[in-house]
Amino acid sequence: MEQRDRWASKIGLILAMAGNAIGLGNFWRFPYQAAKNGGGAFMVPYFVALFLLGIPIMWVEWVQGRYGGKYGHGTLGPTFYLMSRESLKPRTAVIFGIIGGMLAFSVTTLLNSYYLHIIGWSAAYTYFSATGAYFGQDTIQFLIGYLTNTTQVLIFWGISVILLGIAVGQGVSKGIERWVKVMMPVLYIAAILLVLRSLTLGSPVKPEWSSIKGFEFLWEPRFSEVTWESALAAAGQIFFTLSLGMGIIQNYASYLGPEDDVALSGLATVSLNEFAEVILGGSIAIPIAFAYLGEEGVAGGVGLAYIALPNVFMNMPGGQLFGAVWFLLLWFAGFTSAIAMYNYLVALLEEDLKINRKTGAVFVFILYLILGLPVALDPTAASLDLYYLTELDNWVGSYLLVVLGLFDIIVAVWLFKPENFWEELHKGAYIKVPEWVMVLIKYIAPIYTLILLVFTTKTYIAKGYFKAVPSYVANPEFAKWVWGARGMMLLILIIGAIEAYMAIKKKY
Ligand code: PHE
Ligand code: NA
């Protein structure tokens, strides 16, 4: 077997994993989810999900990834197959391989196809902030103007994705690891600068608005707002923010040696992400927006990062600088997550089709260009509805993660057998995980995930997401963009399934 690339240093591995997890989810998705779902009270279902789902599945994925890597695999098809074979006949094990490979392929192609665009917007807005381009303008019109200018969108997208391709093309230890060692410290410094700015804002507009009041607004527990739906939102946020159910934690863990610690490293990934989410992410966007715009101004998701905050920066002392720092933070956070998805696909080409890394990086660039074009061309950008992106996000960015998370546990714990899983978890481990945690991993986490899935399905039905024209579509004229997204998902699922089947068949 040819020697696989490995992480060169512990610190490099930890920064890469932290970079993988810490993304737009921490600084943008988390604050508005919390604000919308009960503020401080949101933290109750959030921490419950963190302990019952987040940490157990994080360990499952690290174990799975290192195990696959031992056999030369950084993708889920063959990895799921190998693990399932511990208790199933090869023919049945293949089915699990196909499911895992198909789901992870869909997430790494489709979720990244629009995530990369949001990274491109962040790159553009870093530039627009530094130059004060939107200062003195209506920030809604400015955003629409930007999004509907396809050439401009593709330029900033292209700059970001070419850089990603270069980093991935250089390899894991010589590329990704080197890049994150620079980008992650910059990310932390940017976040801390913004927290300091946020804490010192005072009440620049009205005495009853201040960043401290913004903290109160975000963290004040409003238990009446904690409903079933907010508990679902909390669990969904845990999946998204920890990069679970995507295949990319496994991919990074596959570049470990067979005796490298996973138990403490998995916990470290969770801790670094949660610090960046709850402490840093919770102290930036909402308090800053609140100080200038009050409660009204901070409501609304997509608008928060690209409409409300630009409005603040143009009025804030040092606004060009802090605006640029904010978007640079989003850019780097997104970049160091997207790099993992990019690498998943390059690993797939490398391992299953024997395409060399540099060529693979070019192929993946072209793939993302094609898959991302509908996001850039979607005419509903003019109303900021973005039907194509929304439809993908509802399914690939939320629903599939949970489905894959469930299969992670079924395969790595049940089919692989609990005692094998426990042994793998402790191989080379720096800590001993207490016995009772096995109850969480074996029963609680999968049941919780299953419940999450059932209730999410119910909510999706109630919200009309299953309808031919889903309920969020205000303008049926553009419903074809929703169907386009669905067709794309179907196509990618089929390709992912065939790919996984061929890869397993070829080797085993
Ligand atoms: N964990 C990431 C985040 O918080 C999620 C993600 C990873 C999204 C990789 C896209 C690509 O943003
Ligand atoms: Na995250």
Short mmCIF file of C-alpha atoms and ligand atoms in Angstrom, two decimals:
data_model
loop_
_atom_site.label_atom_id
_atom_site.label_comp_id
_atom_site.label_asym_id
_atom_site.label_seq_id
_atom_site.Cartn_x
_atom_site.Cartn_y
_atom_site.Cartn_z
CA MET A 1 0.00 0.00 0.00
CA GLU A 2 1.40 3.44 -0.90
CA GLN A 3 2.26 5.74 1.98
CA ARG A 4 -0.52 8.24 2.65
CA ASP A 5 0.18 11.82 3.56
CA ARG A 6 -0.02 12.53 7.30
CA TRP A 7 -0.33 15.60 9.49
CA ALA A 8 3.19 16.81 10.23
CA SER A 9 2.50 18.12 13.74
CA LYS A 10 -0.05 17.91 16.53
CA ILE A 11 -0.59 21.65 16.50
CA GLY A 12 -1.10 21.58 12.74
CA LEU A 13 -3.71 18.83 13.07
CA ILE A 14 -5.57 20.63 15.85
CA LEU A 15 -5.58 23.93 13.96
CA ALA A 16 -6.76 22.17 10.81
CA MET A 17 -9.61 20.48 12.67
CA ALA A 18 -10.50 23.73 14.44
CA GLY A 19 -10.44 25.46 11.06
CA ASN A 20 -12.67 22.74 9.67
CA ALA A 21 -15.26 23.23 12.41
CA ILE A 22 -14.99 26.99 12.92
CA GLY A 23 -16.79 28.61 10.04
CA LEU A 24 -19.58 30.94 9.06
CA GLY A 25 -21.67 28.83 11.40
CA ASN A 26 -19.93 30.31 14.43
CA PHE A 27 -19.94 34.02 13.67
CA TRP A 28 -23.04 34.36 11.57
CA ARG A 29 -25.40 31.38 11.86
CA PHE A 30 -25.12 30.89 15.62
CA PRO A 31 -25.87 34.47 16.76
CA TYR A 32 -29.07 34.79 14.77
CA GLN A 33 -30.24 31.29 15.66
CA ALA A 34 -29.80 32.14 19.34
CA ALA A 35 -31.42 35.56 19.03
CA LYS A 36 -34.40 34.06 17.19
CA ASN A 37 -34.87 31.03 19.47
CA GLY A 38 -35.10 32.30 23.00
CA GLY A 39 -31.76 34.04 23.57
CA GLY A 40 -30.05 32.69 26.69
CA ALA A 41 -32.73 30.02 26.95
CA PHE A 42 -31.57 28.67 23.58
CA MET A 43 -28.42 27.61 25.39
CA VAL A 44 -30.35 24.92 27.26
CA PRO A 45 -31.27 22.77 24.23
CA TYR A 46 -27.98 23.85 22.68
CA PHE A 47 -25.79 22.43 25.45
CA VAL A 48 -27.97 19.36 25.81
CA ALA A 49 -27.40 18.66 22.11
CA LEU A 50 -23.71 19.43 22.47
CA PHE A 51 -23.24 16.77 25.14
CA LEU A 52 -25.68 14.15 23.88
CA LEU A 53 -24.99 14.48 20.16
CA GLY A 54 -22.04 16.70 19.45
CA ILE A 55 -19.30 15.12 21.51
CA PRO A 56 -20.34 11.49 20.90
CA ILE A 57 -20.63 11.91 17.13
CA MET A 58 -17.37 13.86 17.05
CA TRP A 59 -15.64 10.83 18.58
CA VAL A 60 -17.45 8.48 16.22
CA GLU A 61 -16.21 10.44 13.22
CA TRP A 62 -12.61 10.65 14.43
CA VAL A 63 -12.53 6.91 15.03
CA GLN A 64 -14.12 6.25 11.66
CA GLY A 65 -11.69 8.51 9.83
CA ARG A 66 -8.54 7.10 11.39
CA TYR A 67 -9.80 3.58 10.71
CA GLY A 68 -10.43 4.32 7.02
CA GLY A 69 -7.05 6.00 6.74
CA LYS A 70 -5.34 2.85 7.94
CA TYR A 71 -6.62 1.16 4.76
CA GLY A 72 -5.80 4.12 2.55
CA HIS A 73 -9.25 5.72 2.47
CA GLY A 74 -10.26 9.29 3.23
CA THR A 75 -13.81 8.92 1.93
CA LEU A 76 -16.87 7.33 3.48
CA GLY A 77 -17.83 4.73 0.87
CA PRO A 78 -14.98 2.30 1.47
CA THR A 79 -14.69 3.27 5.15
CA PHE A 80 -18.34 2.45 5.88
CA TYR A 81 -17.96 -0.76 3.93
CA LEU A 82 -14.92 -1.90 5.90
CA MET A 83 -16.49 -1.13 9.25
CA SER A 84 -19.83 -2.75 8.39
CA ARG A 85 -18.06 -5.93 7.30
CA GLU A 86 -17.31 -6.66 10.96
CA SER A 87 -20.87 -7.93 11.29
CA LEU A 88 -22.34 -8.10 7.79
CA LYS A 89 -21.78 -10.12 4.66
CA PRO A 90 -19.89 -8.19 1.97
CA ARG A 91 -23.07 -7.81 -0.13
CA THR A 92 -24.97 -6.14 2.68
CA ALA A 93 -21.98 -4.12 3.84
CA VAL A 94 -21.78 -2.62 0.36
CA ILE A 95 -25.19 -1.04 0.92
CA PHE A 96 -23.89 0.90 3.90
CA GLY A 97 -20.81 1.85 1.93
CA ILE A 98 -23.00 3.22 -0.83
CA ILE A 99 -25.18 5.19 1.59
CA GLY A 100 -22.19 6.76 3.35
CA GLY A 101 -20.34 7.52 0.15
CA MET A 102 -23.42 8.95 -1.53
CA LEU A 103 -24.37 11.25 1.35
CA ALA A 104 -20.87 12.56 1.99
CA PHE A 105 -20.33 13.15 -1.73
CA SER A 106 -23.57 15.15 -1.92
CA VAL A 107 -22.68 17.30 1.07
CA THR A 108 -19.12 18.02 -0.02
CA THR A 109 -20.19 18.94 -3.55
CA LEU A 110 -23.49 20.75 -2.99
CA LEU A 111 -23.13 22.36 0.43
CA ASN A 112 -19.75 23.67 -0.62
CA SER A 113 -21.10 24.85 -3.98
CA TYR A 114 -23.06 27.62 -2.24
CA TYR A 115 -20.85 27.99 0.85
CA LEU A 116 -18.03 28.93 -1.54
CA HIS A 117 -20.21 31.70 -2.90
CA ILE A 118 -20.80 33.11 0.55
CA ILE A 119 -17.03 32.99 1.04
CA GLY A 120 -16.72 34.94 -2.21
CA TRP A 121 -19.19 37.57 -0.92
CA SER A 122 -17.06 37.86 2.22
CA ALA A 123 -13.93 38.39 0.14
CA ALA A 124 -15.74 41.09 -1.84
CA TYR A 125 -17.05 42.81 1.26
CA THR A 126 -13.60 42.78 2.86
CA TYR A 127 -12.52 44.84 -0.12
CA PHE A 128 -15.66 47.01 -0.14
CA SER A 129 -15.22 47.76 3.56
CA ALA A 130 -11.54 48.58 3.32
CA THR A 131 -12.27 50.99 0.46
CA GLY A 132 -15.51 52.30 1.97
CA ALA A 133 -17.37 51.34 -1.22
CA TYR A 134 -20.82 51.02 0.39
CA PHE A 135 -20.41 53.92 2.81
CA GLY A 136 -23.22 56.40 2.58
CA GLN A 137 -25.35 54.04 0.48
CA ASP A 138 -28.44 51.93 1.05
CA THR A 139 -26.88 48.61 2.09
CA ILE A 140 -29.81 46.54 0.79
CA GLN A 141 -29.51 48.05 -2.67
CA PHE A 142 -25.75 47.69 -2.50
CA LEU A 143 -26.00 43.98 -1.73
CA ILE A 144 -28.52 43.42 -4.51
CA GLY A 145 -26.31 45.38 -6.86
CA TYR A 146 -23.39 43.16 -5.94
CA LEU A 147 -25.24 39.84 -6.16
CA THR A 148 -26.81 40.60 -9.52
CA ASN A 149 -23.49 41.55 -11.09
CA THR A 150 -22.45 38.05 -12.11
CA THR A 151 -19.01 39.00 -13.39
CA GLN A 152 -18.10 40.64 -10.11
CA VAL A 153 -19.52 37.74 -8.10
CA LEU A 154 -17.46 35.26 -10.11
CA ILE A 155 -14.27 37.29 -9.74
CA PHE A 156 -14.35 37.29 -5.93
CA TRP A 157 -15.58 33.70 -5.91
CA GLY A 158 -12.74 32.78 -8.28
CA ILE A 159 -10.04 34.42 -6.20
CA SER A 160 -11.14 32.47 -3.15
CA VAL A 161 -11.60 29.12 -4.85
CA ILE A 162 -8.31 29.32 -6.77
CA LEU A 163 -6.52 29.92 -3.48
CA LEU A 164 -8.34 26.91 -2.02
CA GLY A 165 -7.31 24.81 -5.00
CA ILE A 166 -3.68 25.84 -4.59
CA ALA A 167 -3.68 24.97 -0.89
CA VAL A 168 -5.31 21.58 -1.45
CA GLY A 169 -3.16 20.86 -4.49
CA GLN A 170 -0.05 21.24 -2.35
CA GLY A 171 -1.19 18.37 -0.17
CA VAL A 172 -2.29 17.81 3.40
CA SER A 173 0.90 18.39 5.40
CA LYS A 174 2.57 20.68 2.86
CA GLY A 175 -0.57 22.58 1.87
CA ILE A 176 -3.59 22.57 4.15
CA GLU A 177 -1.55 22.31 7.33
CA ARG A 178 0.74 25.20 6.40
CA TRP A 179 -2.14 27.42 5.35
CA VAL A 180 -4.19 26.90 8.50
CA LYS A 181 -1.16 27.56 10.68
CA VAL A 182 -1.20 31.10 9.34
CA MET A 183 -4.94 31.62 8.86
CA MET A 184 -6.19 30.33 12.20
CA PRO A 185 -4.10 32.67 14.37
CA VAL A 186 -5.18 35.58 12.15
CA LEU A 187 -8.79 34.46 12.57
CA TYR A 188 -8.51 34.45 16.36
CA ILE A 189 -6.84 37.88 16.40
CA ALA A 190 -9.54 39.30 14.13
CA ALA A 191 -12.28 37.86 16.35
CA ILE A 192 -10.70 39.22 19.52
CA LEU A 193 -10.27 42.69 17.97
CA LEU A 194 -13.96 42.69 17.10
CA VAL A 195 -14.99 41.54 20.57
CA LEU A 196 -12.98 44.41 22.08
CA ARG A 197 -14.61 46.85 19.65
CA SER A 198 -18.01 45.45 20.55
CA LEU A 199 -17.43 45.76 24.30
CA THR A 200 -16.31 49.38 24.03
CA LEU A 201 -19.04 50.71 21.74
CA GLY A 202 -21.23 52.46 24.30
CA SER A 203 -24.54 53.94 23.08
CA PRO A 204 -23.64 55.89 19.98
CA VAL A 205 -27.19 56.40 18.69
CA LYS A 206 -29.69 56.22 21.52
CA PRO A 207 -29.00 55.86 25.24
CA GLU A 208 -31.22 52.76 25.43
CA TRP A 209 -29.17 51.03 22.74
CA SER A 210 -25.66 49.91 23.56
CA SER A 211 -23.60 46.85 22.88
CA ILE A 212 -24.07 45.82 26.50
CA LYS A 213 -27.84 46.00 25.98
CA GLY A 214 -27.20 43.90 22.89
CA PHE A 215 -25.54 41.28 25.07
CA GLU A 216 -28.57 41.34 27.33
CA PHE A 217 -30.87 40.97 24.33
CA LEU A 218 -28.88 37.99 23.07
CA TRP A 219 -28.37 36.24 26.39
CA GLU A 220 -31.48 37.09 28.41
CA PRO A 221 -33.27 33.76 28.83
CA ARG A 222 -36.71 33.92 27.23
CA PHE A 223 -37.92 30.47 28.15
CA SER A 224 -41.35 30.99 26.60
CA GLU A 225 -39.63 31.10 23.20
CA VAL A 226 -38.01 27.70 23.65
CA THR A 227 -40.28 25.39 21.68
CA TRP A 228 -39.83 22.09 19.91
CA GLU A 229 -38.75 24.01 16.94
CA SER A 230 -36.00 25.85 18.77
CA ALA A 231 -34.76 22.56 20.22
CA LEU A 232 -34.52 21.28 16.64
CA ALA A 233 -32.70 24.44 15.65
CA ALA A 234 -30.24 23.90 18.50
CA ALA A 235 -29.48 20.31 17.52
CA GLY A 236 -29.21 21.32 13.87
CA GLN A 237 -26.77 24.06 14.81
CA ILE A 238 -24.64 21.55 16.72
CA PHE A 239 -24.40 19.33 13.63
CA PHE A 240 -23.59 22.24 11.35
CA THR A 241 -21.11 24.01 13.56
CA LEU A 242 -19.11 20.91 14.47
CA SER A 243 -19.00 19.85 10.79
CA LEU A 244 -20.76 16.58 11.69
CA GLY A 245 -22.56 14.45 9.13
CA MET A 246 -20.48 15.90 6.31
CA GLY A 247 -17.66 13.38 5.94
CA ILE A 248 -14.98 15.98 6.48
CA ILE A 249 -14.01 15.23 10.09
CA GLN A 250 -13.40 11.64 8.94
CA ASN A 251 -11.44 12.89 5.96
CA TYR A 252 -9.08 14.94 8.14
CA ALA A 253 -8.80 12.13 10.70
CA SER A 254 -7.83 9.72 7.94
CA TYR A 255 -4.46 11.46 7.77
CA LEU A 256 -3.59 10.30 11.30
CA GLY A 257 -1.28 7.45 12.13
CA PRO A 258 -3.07 4.31 13.44
CA GLU A 259 -1.83 5.00 16.98
CA ASP A 260 -2.47 8.75 17.09
CA ASP A 261 -4.81 10.02 19.78
CA VAL A 262 -8.42 10.68 18.78
CA ALA A 263 -10.14 10.91 22.18
CA LEU A 264 -8.54 14.10 23.46
CA SER A 265 -8.12 15.58 19.99
CA GLY A 266 -11.85 15.19 19.30
CA LEU A 267 -12.64 16.99 22.53
CA ALA A 268 -10.15 19.72 21.67
CA THR A 269 -11.91 20.29 18.36
CA VAL A 270 -15.24 20.65 20.12
CA SER A 271 -13.80 23.01 22.75
CA LEU A 272 -12.08 25.28 20.26
CA ASN A 273 -15.22 25.46 18.16
CA GLU A 274 -17.46 26.21 21.13
CA PHE A 275 -15.15 28.94 22.40
CA ALA A 276 -15.21 30.52 18.96
CA GLU A 277 -18.98 30.14 18.78
CA VAL A 278 -20.44 30.93 22.18
CA ILE A 279 -17.81 33.34 23.49
CA LEU A 280 -16.47 35.03 20.36
CA GLY A 281 -19.37 34.53 17.93
CA GLY A 282 -21.87 35.55 20.60
CA SER A 283 -20.01 38.79 21.35
CA ILE A 284 -19.62 40.27 17.90
CA ALA A 285 -22.44 40.51 15.37
CA ILE A 286 -25.47 40.95 17.62
CA PRO A 287 -24.05 43.38 20.19
CA ILE A 288 -22.47 45.55 17.48
CA ALA A 289 -25.65 45.62 15.40
CA PHE A 290 -27.74 46.31 18.49
CA ALA A 291 -25.67 49.33 19.57
CA TYR A 292 -26.50 51.13 16.34
CA LEU A 293 -29.79 49.67 15.23
CA GLY A 294 -31.58 48.38 18.32
CA GLU A 295 -33.65 45.22 18.44
CA GLU A 296 -35.35 45.85 15.09
CA GLY A 297 -32.02 46.05 13.31
CA VAL A 298 -30.70 42.70 14.46
CA ALA A 299 -33.66 40.59 13.42
CA GLY A 300 -33.29 38.71 10.15
CA GLY A 301 -30.66 36.19 9.12
CA VAL A 302 -28.94 36.85 5.81
CA GLY A 303 -29.34 40.53 6.41
CA LEU A 304 -27.32 40.55 9.61
CA ALA A 305 -23.87 40.01 8.11
CA TYR A 306 -24.27 41.75 4.76
CA ILE A 307 -26.88 44.45 5.40
CA ALA A 308 -27.14 45.39 9.08
CA LEU A 309 -23.44 45.30 9.95
CA PRO A 310 -22.34 47.27 6.87
CA ASN A 311 -24.87 49.89 7.97
CA VAL A 312 -23.11 50.03 11.30
CA PHE A 313 -19.58 50.12 9.92
CA MET A 314 -20.28 53.16 7.79
CA ASN A 315 -21.26 55.10 10.90
CA MET A 316 -18.67 53.73 13.28
CA PRO A 317 -15.35 55.36 14.09
CA GLY A 318 -12.73 53.20 12.37
CA GLY A 319 -15.54 51.59 10.38
CA GLN A 320 -13.46 50.86 7.30
CA LEU A 321 -10.97 48.97 9.40
CA PHE A 322 -13.47 47.09 11.56
CA GLY A 323 -15.67 46.34 8.58
CA ALA A 324 -12.71 44.86 6.77
CA VAL A 325 -11.74 42.87 9.86
CA TRP A 326 -15.28 41.47 10.20
CA PHE A 327 -15.46 40.29 6.59
CA LEU A 328 -11.91 39.00 6.69
CA LEU A 329 -12.96 36.97 9.72
CA LEU A 330 -15.89 35.50 7.79
CA TRP A 331 -13.68 34.90 4.79
CA PHE A 332 -10.97 33.04 6.73
CA ALA A 333 -13.50 31.13 8.83
CA GLY A 334 -15.30 30.00 5.69
CA PHE A 335 -12.09 29.29 3.81
CA THR A 336 -10.63 26.97 6.46
CA SER A 337 -13.90 24.98 6.48
CA ALA A 338 -14.36 24.82 2.73
CA ILE A 339 -10.82 23.52 2.35
CA ALA A 340 -11.90 20.30 4.08
CA MET A 341 -14.75 19.72 1.61
CA TYR A 342 -12.45 20.51 -1.28
CA ASN A 343 -9.95 18.01 0.07
CA TYR A 344 -12.61 15.33 0.46
CA LEU A 345 -13.29 15.45 -3.27
CA VAL A 346 -9.62 15.57 -4.20
CA ALA A 347 -9.02 12.55 -1.95
CA LEU A 348 -11.86 10.75 -3.70
CA LEU A 349 -10.30 11.35 -7.12
CA GLU A 350 -6.86 10.45 -5.81
CA GLU A 351 -7.81 7.25 -4.03
CA ASP A 352 -10.60 5.87 -6.18
CA LEU A 353 -9.59 7.07 -9.64
CA LYS A 354 -5.82 7.42 -9.18
CA ILE A 355 -5.85 11.01 -10.40
CA ASN A 356 -2.91 12.93 -9.01
CA ARG A 357 -3.56 15.64 -6.46
CA LYS A 358 -2.75 18.68 -8.57
CA THR A 359 -4.86 17.52 -11.50
CA GLY A 360 -7.61 16.54 -9.05
CA ALA A 361 -7.56 20.02 -7.55
CA VAL A 362 -8.16 21.48 -11.03
CA PHE A 363 -11.04 19.04 -11.69
CA VAL A 364 -12.67 19.94 -8.40
CA PHE A 365 -12.32 23.63 -9.23
CA ILE A 366 -14.20 23.05 -12.48
CA LEU A 367 -16.81 20.98 -10.67
CA TYR A 368 -17.45 23.75 -8.13
CA LEU A 369 -17.60 26.30 -10.92
CA ILE A 370 -20.33 24.33 -12.68
CA LEU A 371 -22.26 23.52 -9.51
CA GLY A 372 -21.92 27.08 -8.27
CA LEU A 373 -23.10 28.78 -11.45
CA PRO A 374 -26.82 28.43 -10.67
CA VAL A 375 -26.17 30.15 -7.32
CA ALA A 376 -24.54 33.05 -9.14
CA LEU A 377 -27.17 33.22 -11.90
CA ASP A 378 -30.30 32.77 -9.77
CA PRO A 379 -32.54 35.74 -10.66
CA THR A 380 -34.14 35.72 -7.21
CA ALA A 381 -30.96 37.34 -5.93
CA ALA A 382 -32.65 40.56 -7.01
CA SER A 383 -35.15 40.13 -4.18
CA LEU A 384 -32.54 38.50 -1.90
CA ASP A 385 -34.67 35.32 -1.88
CA LEU A 386 -32.03 33.09 -3.48
CA TYR A 387 -34.36 30.15 -4.10
CA TYR A 388 -31.69 27.85 -5.47
CA LEU A 389 -29.39 28.36 -2.49
CA THR A 390 -32.27 28.15 0.00
CA GLU A 391 -33.51 24.85 -1.37
CA LEU A 392 -30.03 23.32 -1.25
CA ASP A 393 -29.46 24.64 2.25
CA ASN A 394 -32.74 23.23 3.55
CA TRP A 395 -31.89 19.74 2.34
CA VAL A 396 -28.17 19.34 1.95
CA GLY A 397 -27.10 21.87 4.60
CA SER A 398 -29.54 20.73 7.27
CA TYR A 399 -31.39 17.49 6.59
CA LEU A 400 -28.73 15.26 5.05
CA LEU A 401 -26.27 16.03 7.84
CA VAL A 402 -28.58 14.47 10.34
CA VAL A 403 -29.22 11.41 8.15
CA LEU A 404 -25.49 10.88 7.68
CA GLY A 405 -24.88 11.42 11.40
CA LEU A 406 -27.29 8.60 12.14
CA PHE A 407 -25.53 6.27 9.71
CA ASP A 408 -22.17 7.25 11.25
CA ILE A 409 -23.30 5.76 14.54
CA ILE A 410 -25.01 2.73 13.02
CA VAL A 411 -21.85 1.85 11.13
CA ALA A 412 -19.04 2.82 13.52
CA VAL A 413 -20.70 1.65 16.72
CA TRP A 414 -23.33 -0.98 15.94
CA LEU A 415 -22.08 -2.72 12.82
CA PHE A 416 -18.42 -2.30 13.69
CA LYS A 417 -19.43 -3.61 17.14
CA PRO A 418 -19.38 -1.52 20.32
CA GLU A 419 -16.36 -3.25 21.85
CA ASN A 420 -14.29 -2.64 18.72
CA PHE A 421 -15.37 0.96 18.68
CA TRP A 422 -14.37 1.42 22.31
CA GLU A 423 -11.01 -0.18 21.66
CA GLU A 424 -10.38 2.05 18.63
CA LEU A 425 -11.37 5.15 20.60
CA HIS A 426 -8.74 4.34 23.21
CA LYS A 427 -5.97 3.27 20.87
CA GLY A 428 -3.13 5.71 21.54
CA ALA A 429 -5.55 7.89 23.52
CA TYR A 430 -4.29 10.60 25.87
CA ILE A 431 -7.37 10.26 28.06
CA LYS A 432 -9.62 7.48 29.30
CA VAL A 433 -13.24 8.13 28.42
CA PRO A 434 -15.50 7.08 31.33
CA GLU A 435 -17.49 3.84 30.73
CA TRP A 436 -20.90 5.51 31.03
CA VAL A 437 -20.18 7.59 27.95
CA MET A 438 -20.69 4.39 25.99
CA VAL A 439 -24.37 4.57 26.91
CA LEU A 440 -24.51 7.99 25.28
CA ILE A 441 -22.74 6.76 22.17
CA LYS A 442 -24.64 3.49 21.81
CA TYR A 443 -28.17 4.52 22.68
CA ILE A 444 -28.78 8.15 23.50
CA ALA A 445 -27.02 9.74 20.52
CA PRO A 446 -28.66 7.55 17.86
CA ILE A 447 -32.12 7.80 19.44
CA TYR A 448 -31.74 11.56 19.81
CA THR A 449 -30.65 11.79 16.17
CA LEU A 450 -33.58 9.67 15.07
CA ILE A 451 -36.03 11.84 17.02
CA LEU A 452 -34.41 14.89 15.49
CA LEU A 453 -34.92 13.41 12.07
CA VAL A 454 -38.56 12.53 12.65
CA PHE A 455 -39.44 15.94 14.04
CA THR A 456 -37.49 17.75 11.36
CA THR A 457 -39.40 15.76 8.77
CA LYS A 458 -42.67 16.74 10.44
CA THR A 459 -41.68 20.39 10.52
CA TYR A 460 -40.60 20.28 6.89
CA ILE A 461 -43.98 18.83 5.97
CA ALA A 462 -45.77 21.46 8.03
CA LYS A 463 -43.67 24.21 6.47
CA GLY A 464 -44.49 22.89 3.02
CA TYR A 465 -40.93 22.04 2.01
CA PHE A 466 -42.12 18.79 0.48
CA LYS A 467 -44.55 20.50 -1.84
CA ALA A 468 -43.86 20.86 -5.55
CA VAL A 469 -43.72 24.58 -4.94
CA PRO A 470 -42.40 24.98 -1.40
CA SER A 471 -44.06 27.52 0.85
CA TYR A 472 -41.16 29.97 0.91
CA VAL A 473 -41.56 30.53 -2.81
CA ALA A 474 -43.38 33.85 -3.03
CA ASN A 475 -42.94 34.14 -6.76
CA PRO A 476 -44.00 30.94 -8.58
CA GLU A 477 -42.52 32.26 -11.78
CA PHE A 478 -39.13 31.37 -10.36
CA ALA A 479 -40.13 27.99 -8.90
CA LYS A 480 -38.06 26.34 -11.61
CA TRP A 481 -34.95 27.34 -9.66
CA VAL A 482 -36.21 25.19 -6.81
CA TRP A 483 -36.79 22.26 -9.15
CA GLY A 484 -33.37 22.88 -10.61
CA ALA A 485 -31.88 22.50 -7.15
CA ARG A 486 -33.85 19.30 -6.60
CA GLY A 487 -32.77 17.87 -9.93
CA MET A 488 -29.20 18.70 -9.07
CA MET A 489 -29.49 16.95 -5.70
CA LEU A 490 -30.93 13.85 -7.32
CA LEU A 491 -28.19 13.77 -9.93
CA ILE A 492 -25.43 14.20 -7.37
CA LEU A 493 -26.90 11.54 -5.08
CA ILE A 494 -26.95 9.08 -7.97
CA ILE A 495 -23.39 9.90 -9.03
CA GLY A 496 -22.26 9.62 -5.40
CA ALA A 497 -23.89 6.21 -5.06
CA ILE A 498 -22.35 4.87 -8.27
CA GLU A 499 -18.94 6.24 -7.36
CA ALA A 500 -19.02 4.61 -3.93
CA TYR A 501 -20.15 1.29 -5.39
CA MET A 502 -17.39 1.28 -8.02
CA ALA A 503 -14.72 2.28 -5.52
CA ILE A 504 -15.68 -0.54 -3.16
CA LYS A 505 -16.04 -3.08 -5.94
CA LYS A 506 -12.69 -2.22 -7.45
CA LYS A 507 -10.79 -2.73 -4.24
CA TYR A 508 -12.63 -5.42 -2.29
N1 PHE B 1 -18.62 23.77 10.69
C1 PHE B 1 -18.77 24.66 9.59
C2 PHE B 1 -19.25 26.00 10.06
O1 PHE B 1 -19.49 26.21 11.21
C3 PHE B 1 -19.71 24.06 8.60
C4 PHE B 1 -19.14 23.84 7.26
C5 PHE B 1 -17.97 23.14 7.08
C6 PHE B 1 -19.75 24.37 6.17
C7 PHE B 1 -17.42 23.00 5.84
C8 PHE B 1 -19.21 24.24 4.94
C9 PHE B 1 -18.03 23.58 4.77
O2 PHE B 1 -19.39 26.91 9.28
NA NA B 2 -18.46 25.83 13.53
#
